[in-house]
Amino acid sequence: MKISRKNAILWILFFFLLFFFIWTQIKQEVTEKINVEKTGELLSKEIKGTVQIEDPLLFKKRYQLNPGDFAALAYYGPTSNMGVEELLLIEMTDSSQKALLQEALDSRIDTIHNNFDGYGTDQLGILKKSRIVFRGNYCLFVIANESLQIEESFLEQLKSGGKK
Amino acid sequence: MVFSSFSFLFFFFPLVLILYYAGFRYTKNVILLIFSLIFYAWGEPVYIILMLLSITINYITGLLIERNIASNRMLSARSNLILAAVWNLFAIAFFKYYPFLVSNVNGIFPDLLPDYNLSLPIGISFYTFQALSYVIDVYRQKVPAQHNYISFALYISMFPQLIAGPIVRYSDVAREIKNRTLSLHDFASGSERFIIGLSKKVLLANTFGIIFENIQGLDSSHQAIITAWIGALSYAFQIYFDFSGYSDMAIGIGRMLGFHFIENFNYPYLAKSITDFWQRWHISLSSWFKEYLYIPLGGNRKGALIQIRNILIVWMLTGLWHGANWNFIFWGLYYGILLILEKFVFASFIKRFPKIYRILTLFLILISWMLFANADLSALFGFGKIAFLNQTTWYYLKSSILILAIGAFACLPFLNPYGKHIKKKAPFLAVTLLTGLLLLCIVSLISQSYNPFLYFRF
């Protein structure tokens, strides 16, 4: 290997930039692998008794997404017709699914909003508290009064790899 | 962003076309570059930083290598090339292969390596290979280094082929990046190609995808040998129409913008042998590996043993390029072994019985797709005492026979002469047919759920 000193400094900078970028990503996205079904169940218990696990077909109908396209998925929906609470935990196969997932979640919020607009004041209040969180290959979507608390639990689960 | 999405079809692409055609000659590259970056950032904005880093570093490396060669410092030029290769390969290795390494190492030594669970930067395999081919070609003095940063950034990030190829070599597009002519003929043929690609994806690939997914989801009591083969056939059609559809769309969009990208498919299921298949399937990838790996390793010039070694290395890496998983490595090695057998064992058989070997080739390709999809191979061969056919088989035969026949027909070049004849004799009819296809795709897209391209994950 033979390069000038200037050239060597340039390459040190190039590699430093790459490692720095990787470091920022690692720092931001430190997540352990979690079991989506178990974590989903755990998080759903924080929504006090108003959700139940739903069939993937219902997920497909409501979100216009194929459950089979994702690595893993847990979907909880409201127990009554007038309920608005939902919890969706998804493990994506790669980053390309993020944009479409975001679009589908936004459209789901719009649909629920239109369903209750004009009369469901309580439901719209809960909907306003909804949270969408992307971390690594995981996505959490939750509509509940306890959304913030559930988001925190979700991040804890990711850090501990579902051990907490 | 996906070509077969409403946001692309009705917002992004029309806007690109309006601004591109309305812009001055010297602004066209800037417009294309800005929209290419938006296209990439749509899914995962943060990874645009990595791509811009890759663009900048490979751009500077090209200039350094050129300067070194001009002043006859070949060792320095070589060192810069090696460092650029290490930089590019490290980036792809970390984001694409680190999780695979972690799962394997931690499987043996628990918690030895930390698992960061980072998402894969989309298109990294494609744009890294383009960047590598550029620096290597500059080093080999096949092309001069690009001095204009915008032109180089456009080469790496051009949105039609950014995410799933074809892997365009710099030498193939350098002239058109600098100076290209826009013609009505190119625009018309590009639109036609785009609609055909969109139809392949939306009408065929997605339909075959549903059949394959349903068959894969059957429990063992409903499995039968013939059902498994219908599933294998469906996947073979799905992956072909999905990927060649994307390539058609990329080539079509390129042509509408004045670029002429290389062809990526040439009726692969008509292949006479596995060697022939790989001259027809993902042509840009196989020719990349041939030129930048197989030939530098010695190719077939250093005796049979070295050639066998080279084939196995190239095909293992081809498999690994497709994904960080053992099934892709086995899939690559499977093809490596088949190619070795074709060259050293079956050569005379292929010459004597070409028709039989053509059928055998199709059979071997079907098996390879099942390895690729990580599907259960045992059902295909009746292991585990499963029936030859059952009620479920009849259901799938009845419900899929028409689409399977259409798929088989669409894989072959029968329609080409008719298409040319219609375009020549009745252009109005040709336009009507294409408009009908486009409308059919839009209607199908409304009723379909999200269907990403299979090759996006590579």
XYZ file of C-alpha atoms in Angstrom:
622
model
C 0.000 0.000 0.000
C 1.566 3.280 -1.072
C -0.208 6.611 -0.733
C 0.822 10.156 0.066
C 0.285 11.624 3.542
C -2.477 13.911 2.248
C -4.180 10.936 0.672
C -3.865 8.905 3.863
C -5.492 11.699 5.909
C -8.319 11.810 3.382
C -8.933 8.083 3.744
C -8.833 8.277 7.528
C -11.511 10.952 7.223
C -13.587 8.800 4.842
C -13.516 5.840 7.208
C -14.144 8.084 10.190
C -17.267 9.458 8.477
C -18.534 5.938 7.802
C -17.898 4.788 11.381
C -19.457 7.974 12.725
C -22.595 7.404 10.665
C -22.784 3.795 11.854
C -22.268 4.938 15.450
C -25.144 7.457 15.202
C -27.401 4.729 13.850
C -26.416 2.261 16.536
C -26.900 4.842 19.249
C -30.340 5.712 17.970
C -31.522 2.244 17.218
C -30.103 0.073 19.955
C -32.773 -2.590 19.990
C -32.696 -6.179 21.007
C -34.744 -8.775 19.220
C -38.137 -9.233 20.834
C -40.876 -11.782 20.500
C -43.617 -9.772 18.799
C -46.519 -11.914 20.000
C -45.403 -11.957 23.651
C -44.532 -8.262 23.692
C -47.820 -7.417 21.981
C -49.711 -9.357 24.641
C -47.760 -7.655 27.400
C -48.380 -4.188 26.006
C -52.059 -4.871 25.328
C -52.581 -5.571 29.048
C -51.732 -1.938 29.708
C -54.878 -0.922 27.794
C -57.238 -1.777 30.603
C -59.433 -4.592 29.233
C -60.701 -2.817 26.142
C -58.801 -4.720 23.461
C -58.651 -8.294 22.253
C -56.340 -10.150 19.870
C -57.690 -10.039 16.321
C -57.481 -12.281 13.291
C -54.766 -11.296 10.726
C -57.541 -11.146 8.102
C -59.155 -8.296 10.015
C -55.788 -6.552 10.038
C -55.606 -6.989 6.253
C -59.118 -5.578 5.878
C -58.538 -2.580 8.133
C -55.008 -1.649 7.044
C -54.960 -2.885 3.427
C -51.656 -4.621 4.112
C -50.711 -8.279 3.762
C -49.805 -9.780 7.147
C -47.547 -12.261 5.315
C -45.316 -9.448 4.009
C -44.016 -8.756 7.523
C -41.629 -10.794 9.641
C -44.073 -10.887 12.587
C -47.213 -9.117 13.697
C -49.510 -8.800 16.720
C -52.803 -6.979 16.312
C -55.271 -6.100 19.062
C -58.591 -4.401 18.300
C -61.457 -2.957 20.377
C -63.799 -5.347 22.184
C -66.909 -3.337 21.265
C -68.183 -1.621 18.126
C -67.971 1.740 19.832
C -64.418 1.109 20.991
C -61.515 2.900 19.353
C -58.528 1.353 21.121
C -56.056 -0.570 18.966
C -52.561 -1.908 19.372
C -50.423 -3.043 16.477
C -46.891 -4.338 16.833
C -45.038 -5.224 13.639
C -41.590 -6.521 12.821
C -40.683 -5.373 9.297
C -38.475 -7.404 6.977
C -36.547 -4.287 5.889
C -36.677 -0.500 5.758
C -38.555 -0.440 2.444
C -41.756 -1.331 4.316
C -41.594 1.714 6.554
C -43.082 4.280 4.148
C -46.038 2.143 3.173
C -46.655 1.149 6.770
C -46.657 4.807 7.785
C -49.118 5.545 4.963
C -51.401 2.687 6.060
C -51.328 3.833 9.703
C -52.129 7.427 8.731
C -54.986 6.228 6.591
C -56.275 4.056 9.478
C -56.286 7.112 11.755
C -58.219 9.065 9.105
C -60.762 6.249 8.752
C -61.377 6.058 12.517
C -61.582 9.837 12.673
C -64.231 9.884 9.917
C -66.198 7.092 11.660
C -66.535 9.012 14.900
C -66.467 12.555 13.585
C -69.448 14.576 14.793
C -70.619 12.376 17.650
C -67.841 10.297 19.259
C -66.141 12.978 21.345
C -64.569 10.453 23.737
C -63.307 8.269 20.908
C -61.797 11.240 19.075
C -60.104 12.268 22.311
C -58.466 8.830 22.588
C -57.549 8.888 18.898
C -55.653 12.150 19.419
C -53.422 10.319 21.887
C -52.411 7.684 19.313
C -48.691 7.014 18.858
C -46.674 5.626 15.952
C -43.160 4.540 16.900
C -40.511 3.084 14.584
C -37.395 1.537 16.110
C -35.079 -0.616 14.028
C -37.286 -3.077 12.213
C -40.122 -2.710 14.731
C -43.188 -0.527 14.552
C -45.685 0.125 17.305
C -49.037 1.757 16.635
C -51.281 2.334 19.584
C -54.564 4.159 20.108
C -55.339 4.342 23.802
C -55.509 6.686 26.734
C -52.308 5.000 27.918
C -50.428 5.454 24.599
C -47.429 7.266 26.059
C -47.000 4.734 28.843
C -47.228 1.879 26.318
C -44.637 3.557 24.095
C -42.251 3.722 27.050
C -42.841 0.063 27.873
C -42.239 -0.844 24.235
C -38.889 0.984 24.186
C -37.939 -0.718 27.450
C -38.771 -4.093 25.918
C -36.577 -3.313 22.924
C -33.653 -2.342 25.118
C -33.948 -5.418 27.288
C -34.830 -7.827 24.490
C -38.193 -8.594 26.109
C -36.611 -9.631 29.401
C -38.288 -6.959 31.563
C -41.300 4.692 -3.118
C -42.710 1.919 -5.288
C -43.389 2.361 -9.023
C -46.698 0.550 -8.623
C -48.061 2.979 -6.035
C -50.543 5.803 -6.515
C -48.137 8.355 -5.063
C -45.604 7.480 -7.768
C -48.034 7.090 -10.664
C -50.178 10.158 -10.054
C -47.926 12.577 -8.215
C -44.200 11.920 -8.286
C -43.633 10.768 -11.852
C -45.942 13.282 -13.599
C -44.236 16.067 -11.631
C -40.782 14.774 -12.641
C -41.840 14.665 -16.307
C -43.344 18.171 -16.282
C -40.330 19.799 -14.616
C -37.823 17.714 -16.589
C -39.289 18.564 -19.973
C -39.994 22.187 -19.030
C -36.448 22.691 -17.690
C -33.472 23.922 -19.661
C -30.906 21.482 -20.986
C -28.405 22.249 -18.221
C -31.028 21.957 -15.446
C -32.271 18.497 -16.435
C -29.582 16.622 -14.501
C -30.158 18.760 -11.411
C -33.919 18.143 -11.570
C -33.371 14.407 -11.979
C -30.889 14.325 -9.107
C -33.202 16.217 -6.729
C -36.111 13.922 -7.528
C -33.906 10.835 -7.261
C -32.892 11.875 -3.750
C -36.538 12.536 -2.828
C -37.460 9.130 -4.271
C -34.817 7.452 -2.123
C -35.570 9.437 1.016
C -39.288 8.623 0.792
C -38.904 5.364 2.677
C -36.010 5.938 5.070
C -34.662 9.517 5.027
C -31.678 8.787 7.268
C -30.025 6.398 4.800
C -29.759 9.145 2.237
C -26.752 10.299 4.288
C -25.060 6.957 3.679
C -25.783 7.144 -0.040
C -24.475 10.728 -0.274
C -21.367 9.637 1.623
C -20.877 6.791 -0.830
C -21.370 9.162 -3.786
C -18.866 11.698 -2.434
C -16.195 9.153 -1.535
C -16.405 7.274 -4.814
C -16.424 10.563 -6.728
C -13.234 11.742 -4.980
C -11.627 8.288 -5.373
C -12.265 8.389 -9.127
C -10.488 11.744 -9.343
C -7.582 10.543 -7.162
C -7.085 7.397 -9.228
C -7.153 9.387 -12.466
C -4.618 11.877 -11.113
C -2.338 9.065 -9.855
C -2.427 7.324 -13.219
C -1.756 10.600 -15.080
C 1.377 11.158 -13.000
C 2.355 7.502 -13.399
C 1.909 6.596 -9.712
C 0.292 3.236 -10.352
C 0.872 1.929 -6.826
C -0.960 4.909 -5.370
C -3.805 4.436 -7.842
C -4.037 0.792 -6.834
C -3.995 1.693 -3.128
C -6.837 4.160 -3.636
C -8.799 1.516 -5.499
C -8.285 -1.026 -2.705
C -9.286 1.502 -0.022
C -12.403 2.439 -1.991
C -13.309 -1.231 -2.379
C -12.785 -1.810 1.367
C -14.906 1.262 2.214
C -17.761 0.190 -0.064
C -17.665 -3.435 1.015
C -17.472 -2.524 4.683
C -20.587 -0.344 4.374
C -22.595 -3.084 2.669
C -21.181 -5.769 4.963
C -22.126 -3.916 8.113
C -25.669 -3.019 7.158
C -26.518 -6.163 5.232
C -24.449 -8.984 6.689
C -23.733 -8.010 10.290
C -27.118 -9.300 11.580
C -26.432 -12.630 9.817
C -22.999 -12.814 11.403
C -24.486 -12.005 14.812
C -27.193 -14.669 14.563
C -24.627 -17.316 13.598
C -21.880 -16.364 16.040
C -24.301 -15.824 18.925
C -25.900 -19.164 18.099
C -22.612 -20.805 19.046
C -21.336 -18.302 21.645
C -24.432 -16.679 23.197
C -24.347 -12.852 23.480
C -20.795 -12.607 22.118
C -21.702 -9.938 19.553
C -24.189 -7.118 20.183
C -27.285 -7.199 17.971
C -28.086 -3.690 16.768
C -31.138 -4.684 14.754
C -30.620 -1.899 12.200
C -32.854 -1.829 9.171
C -31.332 -2.555 5.763
C -30.709 0.565 3.633
C -32.841 -0.015 0.594
C -30.978 -0.510 -2.703
C -27.547 -0.650 -1.012
C -26.535 -3.779 -2.962
C -27.359 -2.101 -6.259
C -25.778 1.300 -5.764
C -22.652 -0.141 -4.094
C -22.051 -2.380 -7.093
C -22.506 0.567 -9.441
C -20.009 2.621 -7.430
C -17.508 -0.263 -7.382
C -17.757 -0.784 -11.131
C -17.039 2.938 -11.615
C -13.840 3.073 -9.539
C -12.595 -0.191 -11.046
C -13.261 1.050 -14.586
C -11.469 4.336 -13.866
C -8.503 2.342 -12.528
C -8.529 0.109 -15.607
C -8.660 3.302 -17.712
C -11.794 2.081 -19.427
C -13.523 5.352 -18.604
C -12.265 8.798 -17.597
C -13.201 9.941 -14.088
C -16.322 12.071 -13.862
C -15.330 15.613 -12.854
C -18.851 16.907 -12.418
C -20.231 15.970 -8.980
C -23.868 16.312 -10.051
C -23.335 14.005 -13.029
C -21.665 11.395 -10.826
C -24.327 11.684 -8.126
C -26.950 11.225 -10.817
C -25.215 8.068 -12.080
C -25.339 6.486 -8.609
C -28.748 7.704 -7.519
C -30.852 7.831 -10.695
C -34.284 6.837 -9.433
C -35.488 4.465 -12.191
C -32.804 1.875 -11.414
C -31.708 2.963 -7.928
C -33.571 0.455 -5.819
C -33.710 -2.762 -7.828
C -31.472 -2.361 -10.847
C -30.563 -3.048 -13.560
C -26.996 -2.501 -12.320
C -25.918 0.109 -14.836
C -22.203 0.471 -15.614
C -20.838 3.965 -15.776
C -19.413 3.320 -19.253
C -22.935 2.520 -20.497
C -24.515 5.791 -19.394
C -21.620 8.273 -19.188
C -22.338 9.692 -22.624
C -26.068 10.045 -21.968
C -25.537 11.683 -18.581
C -23.565 14.386 -20.348
C -25.578 14.700 -23.480
C -28.781 12.904 -24.410
C -31.482 13.458 -26.939
C -35.134 13.379 -26.064
C -37.394 12.093 -28.776
C -41.073 11.378 -29.136
C -40.205 7.890 -30.308
C -38.227 7.157 -27.127
C -40.962 8.649 -24.973
C -43.607 6.501 -26.678
C -41.573 3.284 -26.513
C -40.604 4.072 -22.890
C -44.262 4.551 -21.905
C -45.147 1.291 -23.618
C -42.374 -0.529 -21.757
C -43.446 1.017 -18.462
C -47.085 -0.072 -18.897
C -45.997 -3.601 -19.823
C -43.770 -3.754 -16.733
C -46.530 -2.406 -14.511
C -48.948 -5.018 -15.909
C -46.424 -7.791 -15.270
C -46.156 -6.701 -11.644
C -49.749 -5.771 -10.829
C -51.716 -8.251 -12.921
C -49.418 -11.275 -12.951
C -46.749 -11.232 -10.212
C -49.154 -10.202 -7.454
C -51.709 -12.837 -8.517
C -49.072 -15.590 -8.538
C -47.847 -14.286 -5.194
C -51.274 -14.893 -3.659
C -51.408 -18.468 -5.011
C -47.902 -19.240 -3.714
C -48.608 -17.690 -0.329
C -51.850 -19.653 0.050
C -50.181 -22.939 -0.874
C -47.299 -22.241 1.494
C -49.832 -21.601 4.244
C -51.537 -25.011 3.844
C -51.180 -27.398 6.745
C -49.752 -30.853 6.145
C -53.175 -32.512 5.893
C -53.940 -30.440 2.788
C -50.514 -30.825 1.187
C -50.025 -32.983 -1.884
C -47.160 -33.376 -4.348
C -49.012 -31.724 -7.235
C -50.167 -28.852 -4.986
C -46.554 -28.233 -4.012
C -45.559 -28.129 -7.684
C -48.359 -25.651 -8.455
C -46.890 -23.535 -5.657
C -43.371 -23.852 -7.108
C -44.620 -22.897 -10.561
C -46.506 -19.922 -9.123
C -43.398 -18.676 -7.340
C -41.309 -19.085 -10.508
C -43.825 -16.936 -12.362
C -44.120 -14.462 -9.478
C -40.395 -13.798 -9.211
C -39.989 -13.519 -12.979
C -42.894 -11.123 -13.535
C -42.045 -9.170 -10.403
C -38.395 -8.600 -11.207
C -38.601 -8.373 -14.997
C -41.633 -6.093 -14.508
C -39.511 -3.787 -12.357
C -36.702 -3.868 -14.930
C -39.178 -3.078 -17.723
C -40.487 -0.116 -15.731
C -36.937 1.099 -14.982
C -35.900 0.777 -18.637
C -39.171 2.433 -19.728
C -38.794 5.405 -17.364
C -35.138 5.715 -18.393
C -36.125 5.843 -22.052
C -38.781 8.492 -21.354
C -36.007 10.576 -19.776
C -33.557 9.979 -22.636
C -31.496 7.116 -21.140
C -31.010 3.681 -22.655
C -30.338 1.158 -19.888
C -29.152 -2.355 -20.658
C -31.671 -5.193 -20.835
C -31.864 -7.303 -17.694
C -33.961 -10.268 -18.931
C -34.210 -12.223 -22.142
C -36.963 -14.838 -21.770
C -35.046 -16.825 -19.121
C -37.508 -19.720 -18.951
C -36.652 -20.517 -22.571
C -33.090 -21.339 -21.502
C -31.500 -24.443 -23.041
C -29.238 -24.949 -20.027
C -28.368 -23.401 -16.666
C -25.471 -21.540 -18.340
C -27.962 -20.155 -20.854
C -30.417 -19.304 -18.051
C -27.857 -17.054 -16.371
C -27.214 -15.295 -19.659
C -30.921 -14.459 -19.708
C -31.766 -13.809 -16.018
C -30.632 -10.668 -14.146
C -28.096 -10.111 -16.909
C -26.644 -6.975 -15.296
C -25.739 -8.866 -12.085
C -24.274 -11.966 -13.721
C -22.206 -9.875 -16.129
C -21.014 -7.728 -13.170
C -19.765 -10.779 -11.313
C -18.188 -12.148 -14.496
C -16.304 -8.956 -15.307
C -15.306 -7.809 -11.828
C -14.782 -11.122 -10.031
C -14.717 -14.246 -12.191
C -12.285 -12.956 -14.827
C -9.919 -11.215 -12.318
C -9.839 -14.479 -10.329
C -8.497 -16.197 -13.422
C -11.763 -17.325 -15.020
C -11.169 -20.455 -17.083
C -7.604 -19.556 -18.054
C -5.758 -21.329 -15.252
C -6.891 -24.915 -15.511
C -9.965 -26.885 -14.502
C -9.394 -26.889 -10.733
C -8.949 -23.125 -10.529
C -11.995 -22.672 -12.754
C -14.096 -24.847 -10.408
C -12.854 -22.828 -7.440
C -13.683 -19.577 -9.240
C -17.179 -20.729 -10.162
C -17.902 -21.759 -6.568
C -16.611 -18.451 -5.169
C -18.602 -16.388 -7.667
C -21.828 -18.295 -7.091
C -21.538 -18.373 -3.348
C -21.136 -14.595 -3.443
C -23.992 -14.270 -5.936
C -26.181 -16.113 -3.444
C -24.932 -13.962 -0.592
C -25.581 -10.800 -2.624
C -29.245 -11.774 -2.730
C -29.557 -11.982 1.007
C -27.837 -12.611 4.290
C -29.197 -16.060 4.939
C -28.044 -19.637 4.531
C -30.759 -20.463 2.007
C -29.318 -17.822 -0.376
C -25.811 -19.236 0.046
C -27.103 -22.760 -0.684
C -29.072 -21.375 -3.620
C -25.910 -19.790 -5.040
C -23.822 -22.919 -4.483
C -26.587 -25.026 -6.065
C -26.176 -23.013 -9.259
C -22.379 -23.127 -8.953
C -22.444 -26.921 -8.777
C -24.917 -27.161 -11.676
C -22.706 -24.943 -13.831
C -19.640 -27.048 -12.987
C -21.562 -30.217 -13.898
C -22.695 -28.651 -17.163
C -19.156 -27.673 -18.097
C -17.354 -30.846 -17.081
C -19.892 -33.693 -16.971
C -23.062 -33.028 -18.970
C -21.521 -31.196 -21.954
C -21.925 -34.092 -24.392
C -25.370 -35.032 -23.007
C -26.572 -31.446 -23.607
C -25.339 -31.611 -27.209
C -26.954 -35.005 -27.872
C -30.277 -34.448 -26.110
C -30.952 -30.687 -26.166
C -34.740 -31.014 -25.816
C -34.543 -33.328 -22.806
C -31.972 -31.051 -21.181
C -34.181 -28.004 -21.769
C -36.965 -29.678 -19.769
C -34.482 -30.750 -17.109
C -33.232 -27.147 -16.915
C -36.752 -25.910 -16.163
C -37.106 -28.561 -13.479
C -33.785 -27.551 -11.892
C -34.778 -23.881 -11.985
C -38.084 -24.633 -10.229
C -36.216 -26.418 -7.450
C -33.802 -23.506 -7.167
C -36.683 -21.064 -6.615
C -37.929 -23.167 -3.741
C -34.470 -22.935 -2.172
C -34.550 -19.202 -2.824
C -37.959 -18.820 -1.176
C -36.798 -20.981 1.722
C -39.804 -23.222 1.078
C -40.195 -26.808 2.213
C -38.699 -29.041 -0.485
C -39.957 -32.293 0.999
C -43.520 -31.808 -0.305
C -42.220 -31.461 -3.890
C -40.773 -34.964 -3.742
C -43.467 -36.566 -1.633
C -41.405 -37.082 1.502
C -43.428 -37.639 4.666
C -46.053 -39.871 3.032
C -48.079 -37.075 1.486
C -50.662 -37.772 -1.227
C -49.925 -37.333 -4.911
C -53.055 -35.231 -5.255
C -56.119 -34.514 -3.148
C -59.212 -32.275 -2.960
C -57.067 -29.201 -2.359
C -55.025 -29.981 -5.478
C -58.195 -30.058 -7.580
C -59.275 -26.747 -6.106
C -55.934 -25.117 -6.984
C -55.835 -26.753 -10.398
C -59.312 -25.463 -11.249
C -58.805 -21.993 -9.832
C -55.261 -21.415 -11.125
C -55.087 -23.213 -14.446
C -56.069 -20.141 -16.474
C -53.629 -17.754 -14.779
C -50.858 -20.391 -14.978
C -51.517 -20.736 -18.717
C -51.456 -16.937 -19.117
C -48.221 -16.828 -17.131
C -46.606 -19.507 -19.303
C -47.747 -17.686 -22.437
C -46.468 -14.321 -21.176
C -43.037 -15.825 -20.446
C -42.540 -16.612 -24.104
C -41.900 -14.261 -27.031
C -44.976 -15.383 -29.034
C -46.732 -12.050 -28.677
C -43.801 -9.924 -29.915
C -44.405 -10.227 -33.674
C -48.140 -9.535 -33.170
C -47.342 -6.481 -31.055
C -44.990 -5.131 -33.723
C -47.561 -5.841 -36.432
C -50.343 -4.046 -34.533
C -48.083 -1.051 -33.823
C -47.164 -0.789 -37.487
C -50.542 -1.432 -39.086
C -52.947 -0.107 -36.454
C -51.184 2.276 -34.052
C -54.500 3.519 -32.691
C -55.417 -0.017 -31.654
C -52.001 -0.422 -29.989
C -52.516 2.772 -27.970
C -56.030 1.652 -27.009
C -54.743 -1.729 -25.839
C -51.986 -0.148 -23.759
C -54.403 2.377 -22.242
C -56.715 -0.523 -21.405
C -53.842 -2.346 -19.699
C -52.943 0.755 -17.702
C -56.553 1.218 -16.573
C -56.750 -2.443 -15.616
C -53.589 -2.019 -13.522
C -55.022 1.042 -11.767
C -58.277 -0.772 -10.997
C -56.295 -3.746 -9.672
C -54.101 -1.484 -7.558
C -57.186 -0.024 -5.871
C -58.314 -3.454 -4.742
C -54.856 -4.835 -3.885
C -53.042 -4.450 -0.629
C -49.408 -3.301 -0.493
C -47.196 -5.522 -2.619
C -43.543 -4.537 -2.585
C -41.159 -5.808 -5.246
C -39.364 -9.007 -4.191
C -35.969 -7.620 -5.213
C -36.348 -4.566 -2.943
C -35.086 -6.651 -0.040
C -31.737 -7.260 -1.734
